[in-house]
CSV table of C-alpha atoms in Angstrom, one decimal:
chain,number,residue,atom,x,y,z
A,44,UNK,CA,0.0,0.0,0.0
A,45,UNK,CA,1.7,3.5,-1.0
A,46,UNK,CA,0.8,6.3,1.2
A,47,UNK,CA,2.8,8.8,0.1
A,48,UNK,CA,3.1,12.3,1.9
A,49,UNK,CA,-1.0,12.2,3.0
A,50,UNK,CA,-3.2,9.7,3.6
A,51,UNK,CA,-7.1,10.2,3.6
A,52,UNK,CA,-8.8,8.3,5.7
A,53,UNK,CA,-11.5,6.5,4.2
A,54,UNK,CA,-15.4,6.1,5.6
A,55,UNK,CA,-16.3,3.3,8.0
A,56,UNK,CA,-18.8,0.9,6.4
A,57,UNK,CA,-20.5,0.6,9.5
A,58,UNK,CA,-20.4,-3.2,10.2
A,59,UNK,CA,-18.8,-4.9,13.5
A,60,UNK,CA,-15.3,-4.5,13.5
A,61,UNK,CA,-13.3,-8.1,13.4
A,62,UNK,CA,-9.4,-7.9,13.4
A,63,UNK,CA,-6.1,-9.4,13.9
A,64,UNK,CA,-3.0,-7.0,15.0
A,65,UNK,CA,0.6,-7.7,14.8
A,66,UNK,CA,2.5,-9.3,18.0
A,67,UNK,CA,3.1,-6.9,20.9
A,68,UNK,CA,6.2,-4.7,20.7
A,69,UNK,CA,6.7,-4.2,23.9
A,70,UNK,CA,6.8,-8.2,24.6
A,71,UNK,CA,8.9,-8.7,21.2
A,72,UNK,CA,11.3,-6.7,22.1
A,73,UNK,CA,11.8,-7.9,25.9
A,74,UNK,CA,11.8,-11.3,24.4
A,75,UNK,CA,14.8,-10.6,22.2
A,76,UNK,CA,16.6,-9.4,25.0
A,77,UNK,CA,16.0,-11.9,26.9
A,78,UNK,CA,16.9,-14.6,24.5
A,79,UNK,CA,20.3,-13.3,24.0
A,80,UNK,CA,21.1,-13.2,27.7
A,81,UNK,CA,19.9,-16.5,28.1
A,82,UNK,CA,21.9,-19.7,27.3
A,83,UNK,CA,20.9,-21.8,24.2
A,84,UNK,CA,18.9,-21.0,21.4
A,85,UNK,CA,14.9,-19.3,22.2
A,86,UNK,CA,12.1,-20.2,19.2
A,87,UNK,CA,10.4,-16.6,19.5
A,88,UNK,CA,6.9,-17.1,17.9
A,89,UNK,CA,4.1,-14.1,16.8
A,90,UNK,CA,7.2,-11.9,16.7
A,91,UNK,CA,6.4,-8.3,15.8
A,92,UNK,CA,8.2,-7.1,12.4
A,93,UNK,CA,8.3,-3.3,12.4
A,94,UNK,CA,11.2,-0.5,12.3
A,95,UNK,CA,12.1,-0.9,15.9
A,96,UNK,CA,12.2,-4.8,16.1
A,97,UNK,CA,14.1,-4.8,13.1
A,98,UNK,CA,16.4,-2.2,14.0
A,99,UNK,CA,16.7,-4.5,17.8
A,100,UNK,CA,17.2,-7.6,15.3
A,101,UNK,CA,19.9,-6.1,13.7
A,102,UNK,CA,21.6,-4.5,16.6
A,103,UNK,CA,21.7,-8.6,18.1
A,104,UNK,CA,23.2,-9.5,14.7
A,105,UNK,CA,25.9,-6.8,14.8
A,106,UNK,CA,26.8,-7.9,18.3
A,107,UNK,CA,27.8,-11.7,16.3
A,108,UNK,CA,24.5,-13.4,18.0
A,109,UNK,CA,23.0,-15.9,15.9
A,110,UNK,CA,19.7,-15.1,14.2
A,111,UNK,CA,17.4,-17.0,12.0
A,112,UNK,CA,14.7,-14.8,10.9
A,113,UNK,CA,11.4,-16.4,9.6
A,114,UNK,CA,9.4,-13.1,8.8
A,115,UNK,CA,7.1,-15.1,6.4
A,116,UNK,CA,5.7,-16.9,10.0
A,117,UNK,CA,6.7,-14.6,12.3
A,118,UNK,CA,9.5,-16.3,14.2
A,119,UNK,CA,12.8,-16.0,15.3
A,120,UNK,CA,16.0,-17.9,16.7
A,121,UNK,CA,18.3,-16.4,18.7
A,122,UNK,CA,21.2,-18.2,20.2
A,123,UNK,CA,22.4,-16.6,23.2
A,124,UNK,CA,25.6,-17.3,25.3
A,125,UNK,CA,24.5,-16.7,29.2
A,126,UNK,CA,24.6,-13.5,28.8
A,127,UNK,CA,28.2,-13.2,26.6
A,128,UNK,CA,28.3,-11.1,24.0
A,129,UNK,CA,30.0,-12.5,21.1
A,130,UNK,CA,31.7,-9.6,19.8
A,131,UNK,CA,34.1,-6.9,22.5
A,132,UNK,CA,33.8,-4.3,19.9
A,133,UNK,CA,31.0,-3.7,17.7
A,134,UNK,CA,29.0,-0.3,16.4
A,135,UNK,CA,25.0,-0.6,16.5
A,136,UNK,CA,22.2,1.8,15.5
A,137,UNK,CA,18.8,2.2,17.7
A,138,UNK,CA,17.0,3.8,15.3
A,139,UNK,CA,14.0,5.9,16.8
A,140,UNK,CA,13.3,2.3,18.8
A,141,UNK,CA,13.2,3.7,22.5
A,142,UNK,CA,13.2,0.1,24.0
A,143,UNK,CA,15.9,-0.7,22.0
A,144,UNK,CA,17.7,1.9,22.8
A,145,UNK,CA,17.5,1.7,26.7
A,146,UNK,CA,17.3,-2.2,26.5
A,147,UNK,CA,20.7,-2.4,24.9
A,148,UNK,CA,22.5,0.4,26.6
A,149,UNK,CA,22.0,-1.0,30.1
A,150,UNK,CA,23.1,-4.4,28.5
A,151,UNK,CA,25.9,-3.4,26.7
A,152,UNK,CA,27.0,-0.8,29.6
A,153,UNK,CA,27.1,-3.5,32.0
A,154,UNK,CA,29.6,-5.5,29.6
A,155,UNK,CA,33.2,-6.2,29.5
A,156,UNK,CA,33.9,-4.7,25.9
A,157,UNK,CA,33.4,-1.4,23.7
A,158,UNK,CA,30.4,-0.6,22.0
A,159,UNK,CA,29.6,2.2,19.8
A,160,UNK,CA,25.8,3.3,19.7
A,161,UNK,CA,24.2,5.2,17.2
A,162,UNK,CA,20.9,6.8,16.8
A,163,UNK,CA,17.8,8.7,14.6
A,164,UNK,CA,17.8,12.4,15.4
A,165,UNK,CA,14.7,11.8,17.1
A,166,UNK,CA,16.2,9.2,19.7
A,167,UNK,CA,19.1,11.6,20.4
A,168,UNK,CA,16.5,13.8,22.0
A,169,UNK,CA,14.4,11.8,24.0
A,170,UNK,CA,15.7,11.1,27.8
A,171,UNK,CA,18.6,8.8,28.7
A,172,UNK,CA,20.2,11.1,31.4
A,173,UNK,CA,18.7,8.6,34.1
A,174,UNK,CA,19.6,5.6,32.8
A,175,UNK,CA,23.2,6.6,31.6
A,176,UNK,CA,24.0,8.2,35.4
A,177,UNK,CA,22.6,5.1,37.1
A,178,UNK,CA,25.1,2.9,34.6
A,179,UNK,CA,27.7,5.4,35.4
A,180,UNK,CA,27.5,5.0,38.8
A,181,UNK,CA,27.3,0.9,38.8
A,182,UNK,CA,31.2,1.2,36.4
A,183,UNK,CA,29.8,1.5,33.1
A,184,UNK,CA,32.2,3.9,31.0
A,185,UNK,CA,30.6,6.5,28.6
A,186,UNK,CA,32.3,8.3,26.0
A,187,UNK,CA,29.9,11.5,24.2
A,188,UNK,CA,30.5,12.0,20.7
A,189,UNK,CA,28.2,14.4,21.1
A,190,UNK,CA,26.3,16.2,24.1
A,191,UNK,CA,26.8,14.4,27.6
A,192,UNK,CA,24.0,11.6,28.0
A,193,UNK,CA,22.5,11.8,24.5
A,194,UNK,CA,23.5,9.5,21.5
A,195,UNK,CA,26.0,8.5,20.0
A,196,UNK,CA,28.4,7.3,22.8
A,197,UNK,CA,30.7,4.8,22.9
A,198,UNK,CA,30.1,2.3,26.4
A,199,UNK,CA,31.2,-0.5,28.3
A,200,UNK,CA,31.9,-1.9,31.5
A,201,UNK,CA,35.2,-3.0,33.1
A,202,UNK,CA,34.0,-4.2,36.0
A,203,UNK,CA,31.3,-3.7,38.3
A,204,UNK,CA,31.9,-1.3,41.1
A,205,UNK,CA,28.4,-1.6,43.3
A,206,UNK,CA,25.4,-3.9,43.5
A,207,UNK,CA,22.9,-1.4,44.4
A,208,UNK,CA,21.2,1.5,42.3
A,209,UNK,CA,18.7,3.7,42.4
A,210,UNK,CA,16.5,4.5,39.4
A,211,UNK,CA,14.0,7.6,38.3
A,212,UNK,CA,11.8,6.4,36.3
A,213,UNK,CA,8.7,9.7,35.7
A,214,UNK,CA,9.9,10.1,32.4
A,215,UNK,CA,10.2,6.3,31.7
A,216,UNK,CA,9.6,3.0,33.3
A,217,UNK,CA,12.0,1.7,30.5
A,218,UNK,CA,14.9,3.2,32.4
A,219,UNK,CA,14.2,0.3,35.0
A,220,UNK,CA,12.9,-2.7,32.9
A,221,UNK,CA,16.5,-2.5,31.0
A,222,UNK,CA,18.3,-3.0,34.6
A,223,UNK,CA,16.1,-5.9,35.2
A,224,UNK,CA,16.5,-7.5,32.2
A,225,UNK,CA,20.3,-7.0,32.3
A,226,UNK,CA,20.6,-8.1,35.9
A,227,UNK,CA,21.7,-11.7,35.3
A,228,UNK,CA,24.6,-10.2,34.4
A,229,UNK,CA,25.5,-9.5,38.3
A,230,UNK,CA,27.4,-12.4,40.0
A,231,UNK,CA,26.0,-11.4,43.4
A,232,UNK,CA,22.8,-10.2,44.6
A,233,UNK,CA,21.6,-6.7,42.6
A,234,UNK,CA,19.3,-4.0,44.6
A,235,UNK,CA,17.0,-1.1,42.7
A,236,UNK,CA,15.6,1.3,44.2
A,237,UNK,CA,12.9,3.2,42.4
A,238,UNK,CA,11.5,7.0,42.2
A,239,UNK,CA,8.6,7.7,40.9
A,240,UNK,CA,5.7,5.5,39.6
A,241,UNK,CA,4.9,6.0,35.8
A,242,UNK,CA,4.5,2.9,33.9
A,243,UNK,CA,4.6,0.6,36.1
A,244,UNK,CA,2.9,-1.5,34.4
A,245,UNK,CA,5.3,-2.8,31.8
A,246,UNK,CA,7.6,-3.0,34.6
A,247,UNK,CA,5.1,-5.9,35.5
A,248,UNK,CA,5.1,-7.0,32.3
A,249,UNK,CA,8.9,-7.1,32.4
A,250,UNK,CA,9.2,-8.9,35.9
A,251,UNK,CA,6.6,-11.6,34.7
A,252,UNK,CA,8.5,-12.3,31.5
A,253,UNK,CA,11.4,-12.8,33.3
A,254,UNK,CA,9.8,-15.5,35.4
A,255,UNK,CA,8.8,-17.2,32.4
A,256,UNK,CA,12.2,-17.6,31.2
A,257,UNK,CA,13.1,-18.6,34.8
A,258,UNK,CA,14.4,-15.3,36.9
A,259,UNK,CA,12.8,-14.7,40.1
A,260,UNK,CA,12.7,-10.9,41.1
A,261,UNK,CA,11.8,-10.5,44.0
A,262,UNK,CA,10.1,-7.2,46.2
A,263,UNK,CA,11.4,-7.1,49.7
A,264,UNK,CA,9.5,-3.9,50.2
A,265,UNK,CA,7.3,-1.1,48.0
A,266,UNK,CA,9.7,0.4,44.8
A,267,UNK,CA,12.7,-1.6,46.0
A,268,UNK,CA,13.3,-4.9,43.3
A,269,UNK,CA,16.3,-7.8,44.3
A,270,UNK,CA,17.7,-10.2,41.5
A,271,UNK,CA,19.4,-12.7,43.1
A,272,UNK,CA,23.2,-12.9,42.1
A,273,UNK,CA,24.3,-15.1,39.4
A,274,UNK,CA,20.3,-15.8,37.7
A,275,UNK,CA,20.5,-17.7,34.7
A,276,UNK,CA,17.7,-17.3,31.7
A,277,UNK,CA,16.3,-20.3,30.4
A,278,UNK,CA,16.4,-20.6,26.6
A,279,UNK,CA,13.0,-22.2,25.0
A,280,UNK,CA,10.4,-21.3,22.9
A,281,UNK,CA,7.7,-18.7,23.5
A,282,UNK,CA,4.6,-17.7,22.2
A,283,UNK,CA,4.5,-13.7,21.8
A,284,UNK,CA,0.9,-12.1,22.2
A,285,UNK,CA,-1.2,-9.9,20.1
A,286,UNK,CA,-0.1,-6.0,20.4
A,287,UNK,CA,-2.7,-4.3,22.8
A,288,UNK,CA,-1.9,-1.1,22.1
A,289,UNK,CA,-2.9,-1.8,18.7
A,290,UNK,CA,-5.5,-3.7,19.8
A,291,UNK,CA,-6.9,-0.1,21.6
A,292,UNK,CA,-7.0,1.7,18.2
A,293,UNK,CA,-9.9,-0.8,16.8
A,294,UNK,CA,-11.7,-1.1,20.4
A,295,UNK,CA,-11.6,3.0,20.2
A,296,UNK,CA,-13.2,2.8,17.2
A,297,UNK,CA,-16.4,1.2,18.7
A,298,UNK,CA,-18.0,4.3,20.7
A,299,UNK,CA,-17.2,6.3,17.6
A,300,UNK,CA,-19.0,4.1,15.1
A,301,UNK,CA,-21.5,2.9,17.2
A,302,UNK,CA,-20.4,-1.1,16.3
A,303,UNK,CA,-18.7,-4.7,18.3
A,304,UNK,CA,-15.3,-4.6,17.8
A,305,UNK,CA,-13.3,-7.2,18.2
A,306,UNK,CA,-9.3,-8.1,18.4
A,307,UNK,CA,-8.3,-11.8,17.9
A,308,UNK,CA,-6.4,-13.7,20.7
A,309,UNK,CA,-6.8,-10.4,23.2
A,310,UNK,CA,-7.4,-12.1,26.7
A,311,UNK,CA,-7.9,-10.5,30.3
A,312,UNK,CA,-4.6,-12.4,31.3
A,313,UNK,CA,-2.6,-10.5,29.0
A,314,UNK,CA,0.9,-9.6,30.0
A,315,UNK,CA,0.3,-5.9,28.7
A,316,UNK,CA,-1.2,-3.3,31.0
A,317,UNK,CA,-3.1,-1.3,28.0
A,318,UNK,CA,-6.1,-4.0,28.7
A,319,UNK,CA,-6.8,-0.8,31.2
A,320,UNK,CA,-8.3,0.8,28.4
A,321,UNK,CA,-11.1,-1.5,27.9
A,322,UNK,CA,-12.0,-0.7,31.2
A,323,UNK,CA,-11.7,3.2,30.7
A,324,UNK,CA,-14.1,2.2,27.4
A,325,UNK,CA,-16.6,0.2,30.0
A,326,UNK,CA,-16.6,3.3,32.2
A,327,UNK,CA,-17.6,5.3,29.8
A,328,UNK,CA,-20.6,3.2,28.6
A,329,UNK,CA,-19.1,0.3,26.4
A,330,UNK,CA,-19.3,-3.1,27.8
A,331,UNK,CA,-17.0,-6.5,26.7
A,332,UNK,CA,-17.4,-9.9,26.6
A,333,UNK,CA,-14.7,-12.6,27.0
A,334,UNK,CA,-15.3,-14.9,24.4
A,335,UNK,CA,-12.6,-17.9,23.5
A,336,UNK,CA,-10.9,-15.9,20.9
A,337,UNK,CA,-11.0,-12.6,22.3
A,338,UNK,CA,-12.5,-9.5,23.4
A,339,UNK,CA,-15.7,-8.2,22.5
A,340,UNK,CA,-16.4,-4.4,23.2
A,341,UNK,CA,-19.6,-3.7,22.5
A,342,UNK,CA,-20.7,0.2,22.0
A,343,UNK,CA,-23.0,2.1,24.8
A,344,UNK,CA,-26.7,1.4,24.7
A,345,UNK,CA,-27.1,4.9,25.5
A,346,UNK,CA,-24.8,8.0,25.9
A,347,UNK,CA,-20.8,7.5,25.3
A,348,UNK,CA,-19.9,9.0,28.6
A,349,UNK,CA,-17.1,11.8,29.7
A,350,UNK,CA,-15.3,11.5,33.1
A,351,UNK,CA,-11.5,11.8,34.9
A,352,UNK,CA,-9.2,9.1,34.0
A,353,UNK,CA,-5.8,8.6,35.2
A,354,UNK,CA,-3.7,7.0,32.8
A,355,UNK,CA,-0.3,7.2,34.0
A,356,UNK,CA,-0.2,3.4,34.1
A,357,UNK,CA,-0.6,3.3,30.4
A,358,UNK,CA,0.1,6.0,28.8
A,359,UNK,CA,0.3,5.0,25.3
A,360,UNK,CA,-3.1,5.2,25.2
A,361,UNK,CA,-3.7,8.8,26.4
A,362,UNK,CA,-3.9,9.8,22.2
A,363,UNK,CA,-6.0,6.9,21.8
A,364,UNK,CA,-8.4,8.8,24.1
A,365,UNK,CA,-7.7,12.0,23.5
A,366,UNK,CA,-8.8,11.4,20.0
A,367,UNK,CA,-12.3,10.0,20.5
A,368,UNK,CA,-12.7,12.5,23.6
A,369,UNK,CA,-15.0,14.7,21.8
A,370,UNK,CA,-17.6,11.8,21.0
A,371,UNK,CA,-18.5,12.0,24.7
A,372,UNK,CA,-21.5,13.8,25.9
A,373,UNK,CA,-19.7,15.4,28.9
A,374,UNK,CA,-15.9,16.4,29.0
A,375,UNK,CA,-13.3,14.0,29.4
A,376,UNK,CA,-10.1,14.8,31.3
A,377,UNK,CA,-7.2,13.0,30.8
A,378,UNK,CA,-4.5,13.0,34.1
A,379,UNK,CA,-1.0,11.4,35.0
A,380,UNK,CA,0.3,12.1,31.4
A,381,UNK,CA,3.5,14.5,31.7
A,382,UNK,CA,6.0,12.5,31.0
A,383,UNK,CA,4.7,12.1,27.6
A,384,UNK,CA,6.1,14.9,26.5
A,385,UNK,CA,9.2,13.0,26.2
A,386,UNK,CA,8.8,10.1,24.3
A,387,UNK,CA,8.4,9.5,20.2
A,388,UNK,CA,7.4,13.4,20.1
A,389,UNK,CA,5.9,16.3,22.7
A,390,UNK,CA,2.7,13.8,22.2
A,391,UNK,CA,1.0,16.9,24.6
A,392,UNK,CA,1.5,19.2,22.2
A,393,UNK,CA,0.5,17.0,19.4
A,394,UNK,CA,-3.0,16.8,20.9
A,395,UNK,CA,-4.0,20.0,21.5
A,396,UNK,CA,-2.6,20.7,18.1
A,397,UNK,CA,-4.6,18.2,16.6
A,398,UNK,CA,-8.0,18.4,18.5
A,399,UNK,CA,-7.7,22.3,17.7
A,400,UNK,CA,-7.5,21.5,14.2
A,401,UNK,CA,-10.3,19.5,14.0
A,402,UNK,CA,-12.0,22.6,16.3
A,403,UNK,CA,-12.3,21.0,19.6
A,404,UNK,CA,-11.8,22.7,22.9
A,405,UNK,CA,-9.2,21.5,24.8
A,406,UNK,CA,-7.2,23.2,27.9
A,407,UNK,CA,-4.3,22.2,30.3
A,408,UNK,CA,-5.2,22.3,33.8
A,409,UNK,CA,-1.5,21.0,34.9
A,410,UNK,CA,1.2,20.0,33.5
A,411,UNK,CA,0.2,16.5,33.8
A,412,UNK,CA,-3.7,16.8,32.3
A,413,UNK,CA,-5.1,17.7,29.8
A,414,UNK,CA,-9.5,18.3,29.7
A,415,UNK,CA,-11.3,17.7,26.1
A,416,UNK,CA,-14.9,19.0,25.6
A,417,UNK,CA,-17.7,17.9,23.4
A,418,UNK,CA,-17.7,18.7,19.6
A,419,UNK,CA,-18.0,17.6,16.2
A,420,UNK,CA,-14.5,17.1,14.7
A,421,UNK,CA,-14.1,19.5,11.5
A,422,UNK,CA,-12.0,18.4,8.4
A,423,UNK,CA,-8.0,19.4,8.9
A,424,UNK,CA,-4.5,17.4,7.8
A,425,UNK,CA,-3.2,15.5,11.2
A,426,UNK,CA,0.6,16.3,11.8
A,427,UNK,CA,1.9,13.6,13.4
A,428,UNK,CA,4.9,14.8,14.3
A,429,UNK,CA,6.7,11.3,12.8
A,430,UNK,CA,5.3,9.5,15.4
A,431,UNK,CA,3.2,6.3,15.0
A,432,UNK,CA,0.8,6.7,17.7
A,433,UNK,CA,-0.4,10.5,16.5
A,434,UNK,CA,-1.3,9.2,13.2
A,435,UNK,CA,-3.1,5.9,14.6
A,436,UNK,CA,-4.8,7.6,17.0
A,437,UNK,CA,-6.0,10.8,14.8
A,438,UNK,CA,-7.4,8.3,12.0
A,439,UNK,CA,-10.1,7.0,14.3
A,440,UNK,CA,-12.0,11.0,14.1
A,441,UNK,CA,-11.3,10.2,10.3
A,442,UNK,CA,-13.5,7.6,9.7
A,443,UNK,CA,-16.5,9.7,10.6
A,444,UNK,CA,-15.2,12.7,9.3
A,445,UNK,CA,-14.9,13.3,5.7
A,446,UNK,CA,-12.0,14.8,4.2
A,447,UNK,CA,-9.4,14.3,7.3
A,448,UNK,CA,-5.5,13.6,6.1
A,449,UNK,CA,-3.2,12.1,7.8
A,450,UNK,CA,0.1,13.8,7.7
A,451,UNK,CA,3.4,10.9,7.1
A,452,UNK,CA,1.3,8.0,7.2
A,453,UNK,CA,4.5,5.9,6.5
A,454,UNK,CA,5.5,6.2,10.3
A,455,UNK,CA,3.3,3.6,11.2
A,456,UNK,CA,6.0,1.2,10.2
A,457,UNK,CA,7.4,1.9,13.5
A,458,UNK,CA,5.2,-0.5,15.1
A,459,UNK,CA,2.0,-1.4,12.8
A,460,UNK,CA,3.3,-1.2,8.8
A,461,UNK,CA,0.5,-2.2,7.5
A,462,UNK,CA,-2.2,-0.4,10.2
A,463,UNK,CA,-3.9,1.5,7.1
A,464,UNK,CA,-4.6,-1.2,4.8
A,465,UNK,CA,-6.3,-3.2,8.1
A,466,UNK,CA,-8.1,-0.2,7.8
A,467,UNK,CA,-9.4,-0.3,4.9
A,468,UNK,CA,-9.5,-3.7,4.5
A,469,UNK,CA,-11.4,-4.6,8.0
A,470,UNK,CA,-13.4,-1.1,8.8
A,471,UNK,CA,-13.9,0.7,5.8
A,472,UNK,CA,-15.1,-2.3,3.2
């Protein structure tokens, strides 16, 4: 499917929405991770293939791992060495993939070697400072090519100088998932203290995976996580789930078209902590039914309701929200959302640009809120600021909105390459 520069979104058709969505990122990339920490070779299935896992597959391969990729089925083999890297010296590049980026820097910054790490001009502004300080301060050696804890640098370890850390992680939980992933590296028993609460979420998501692959974390007492000393991942194989976060984009679309929708193989036991939104849809007058292969949101029998919600806990889905807000027949105010001001783009900014576009009212109460009011979207061209979520998001208005383009469409291959044609294909047939 050729986008090109603009993409207009096509009208819904109006029947019950039935989709598939690509394996979860987040888990795909914790699974690759973990896979090449652990010893023997890991079968990852339902892998997701987008820019960022690519970019993480490649960065593995660069590092001399072994890697059979099976893109046709969705799989991939990685043979991992108990948590030796094959090469001492090697130069990778993140991309834009922000859980690549902090995954591998904690891993390769708590290894004997030299590694050169590169970037996109969009990851060499997003925060690292945290991270990079708390490596610093456990041996890791940084050298800047440019400006001091920003890519590119050049890292490694020579030896670990301290077993205990302490991590702030309110502008990103990633900060401490990448020192929990990478502390089966630690031949005794490694403490982390944590500051601050956003995300925590996928920092269950991370702990559980890590369980699965046979690391124990344990939680001695409230922000304070223990791996014992000398943990070992177990290679194997391992089923990846579906992508809720993409999932949320077709559930979102419910409310606004007033149909089911329905995500194959999305369960209540997920791994992912973006099954909260269902619940934010249910509060505001949706309902969902379990059903063998997946969740059922069905629309409100009456009036799509506004409210408070906090989303810190998953905030990938504040845009998701922010972009059906005005459908509701009372305001909807969206809190514990900062910090994502820092991630793929000022995602902030990029609402209030976009929801004025379309001529809906929006304000700031904090710096951590934002408040949405009633309207009827208006046509406009959605800037997404090259960030995936902004144009997935901003297409939802779209399909009830004639005329409504979305601005790079093409940087959906960050997560979901293919999320228009779905589209089309699925909603709008």
């Amino acid at each position: 499917m050729n986008l090109g520069e603009r993409y207009e979104v096509k009208q819904a058709a109006g029947h019950p929405i039935q989709v598939e969505v690509p394996g979860s990122k987040s888990i795909t990339n914790r699974a690759l991770l973990i896979a090449a920490l652990a010893e023997g070779t890991s079968v990852l299935k339902g892998v997701l293939f987008s820019d960022d896992s690519r970019h993480f597959l490649q960065a593995l391969i660069d590092l001399g791992f072994p890697v059979d990729v099976d893109e046709a089925h969705s799989i991939v083999r990685i043979t991992g060495f108990g948590g030796q890297i094959p090469k001492k010296q090697a130069s990778i590049d993140v991309g834009s993939a922000g859980t690549a980026a902090r995954f591998l820097t904690a891993y390769l910054g708590l290894s004997k070697g030299e590694y050169h790490i590169f970037s996109s001009e969009q990851m060499k502004r997003r925060p690292m400072e945290e991270l990079l300080s708390a490596l610093e301060e456990l041996g890791t050696r940084i050298d800047y090519d440019e400006e001091q804890y920003h890519f590119p640098f050049i890292i490694g370890s020579s030896g670990v100088k301290k077993y205990e850390v302490t991590i702030d992680v309110e502008k990103s939980s990633q900060f401490l998932s990448a020192l929990l992933i990478s502390a089966v590296l630690f031949e005794k028993d490694f403490v982390i203290h944590v500051q601050g609460h956003h995300g925590m979420a996928y920092v269950d998501m991370t702990v559980k995976m890590m369980e699965q692959f046979g690391v124990c974390v344990v939680c001695p007492e409230e922000d304070t996580f223990c791996i014992p000393g000398n943990a070992a991942y177990r290679a194997g194989e391992y089923q990846i789930e579906p992508d809720v976060s993409a999932a949320a984009y077709f559930y979102a679309m419910c409310p606004v078209l007033r149909v089911p929708a329905k995500v194959a193989h999305v369960h209540w036991d997920s791994l992912q902590g973006d099954t909260a939104f269902l619940h934010v849809l249910e509060q505001m007058g949706c309902r969902s039914v379990e059903e063998e292969d997946g969740i059922r949101m069905i629309p409100p029998e009456d009036a799509f309701v506004g409210g408070i919600f906090d989303l810190s806990a998953f905030s990938d889905q504040a845009l998701t929200l922010a972009a059906i807000a005005c459908f509701a027949n009372t305001p909807v105010t969206i809190t514990g959302i900062g910090h994502i001001r820092y991630q793929e783009c000022d995602r902030l900014k990029a609402i209030v640009t976009n929801l004025t576009g379309m001529g809906i009212t929006c304000s700031q109460p904090d710096e951590s809120s934002i408040m949405i009011q009633p309207g009827k979207p208006h046509v406009c061209t959605i800037a997404t600021f090259e960030d995936h979520r902004v144009a997935m998001s901003f297409a939802i208005p779209g399909l009830v909105t004639p005329g409504i383009m979305i601005e790079n469409p093409g940087c959906c291959r960050k997560t979901f390459e293919n999320y228009f044609e779905v589209l089309e294909i699925q909603v709008c047939r």
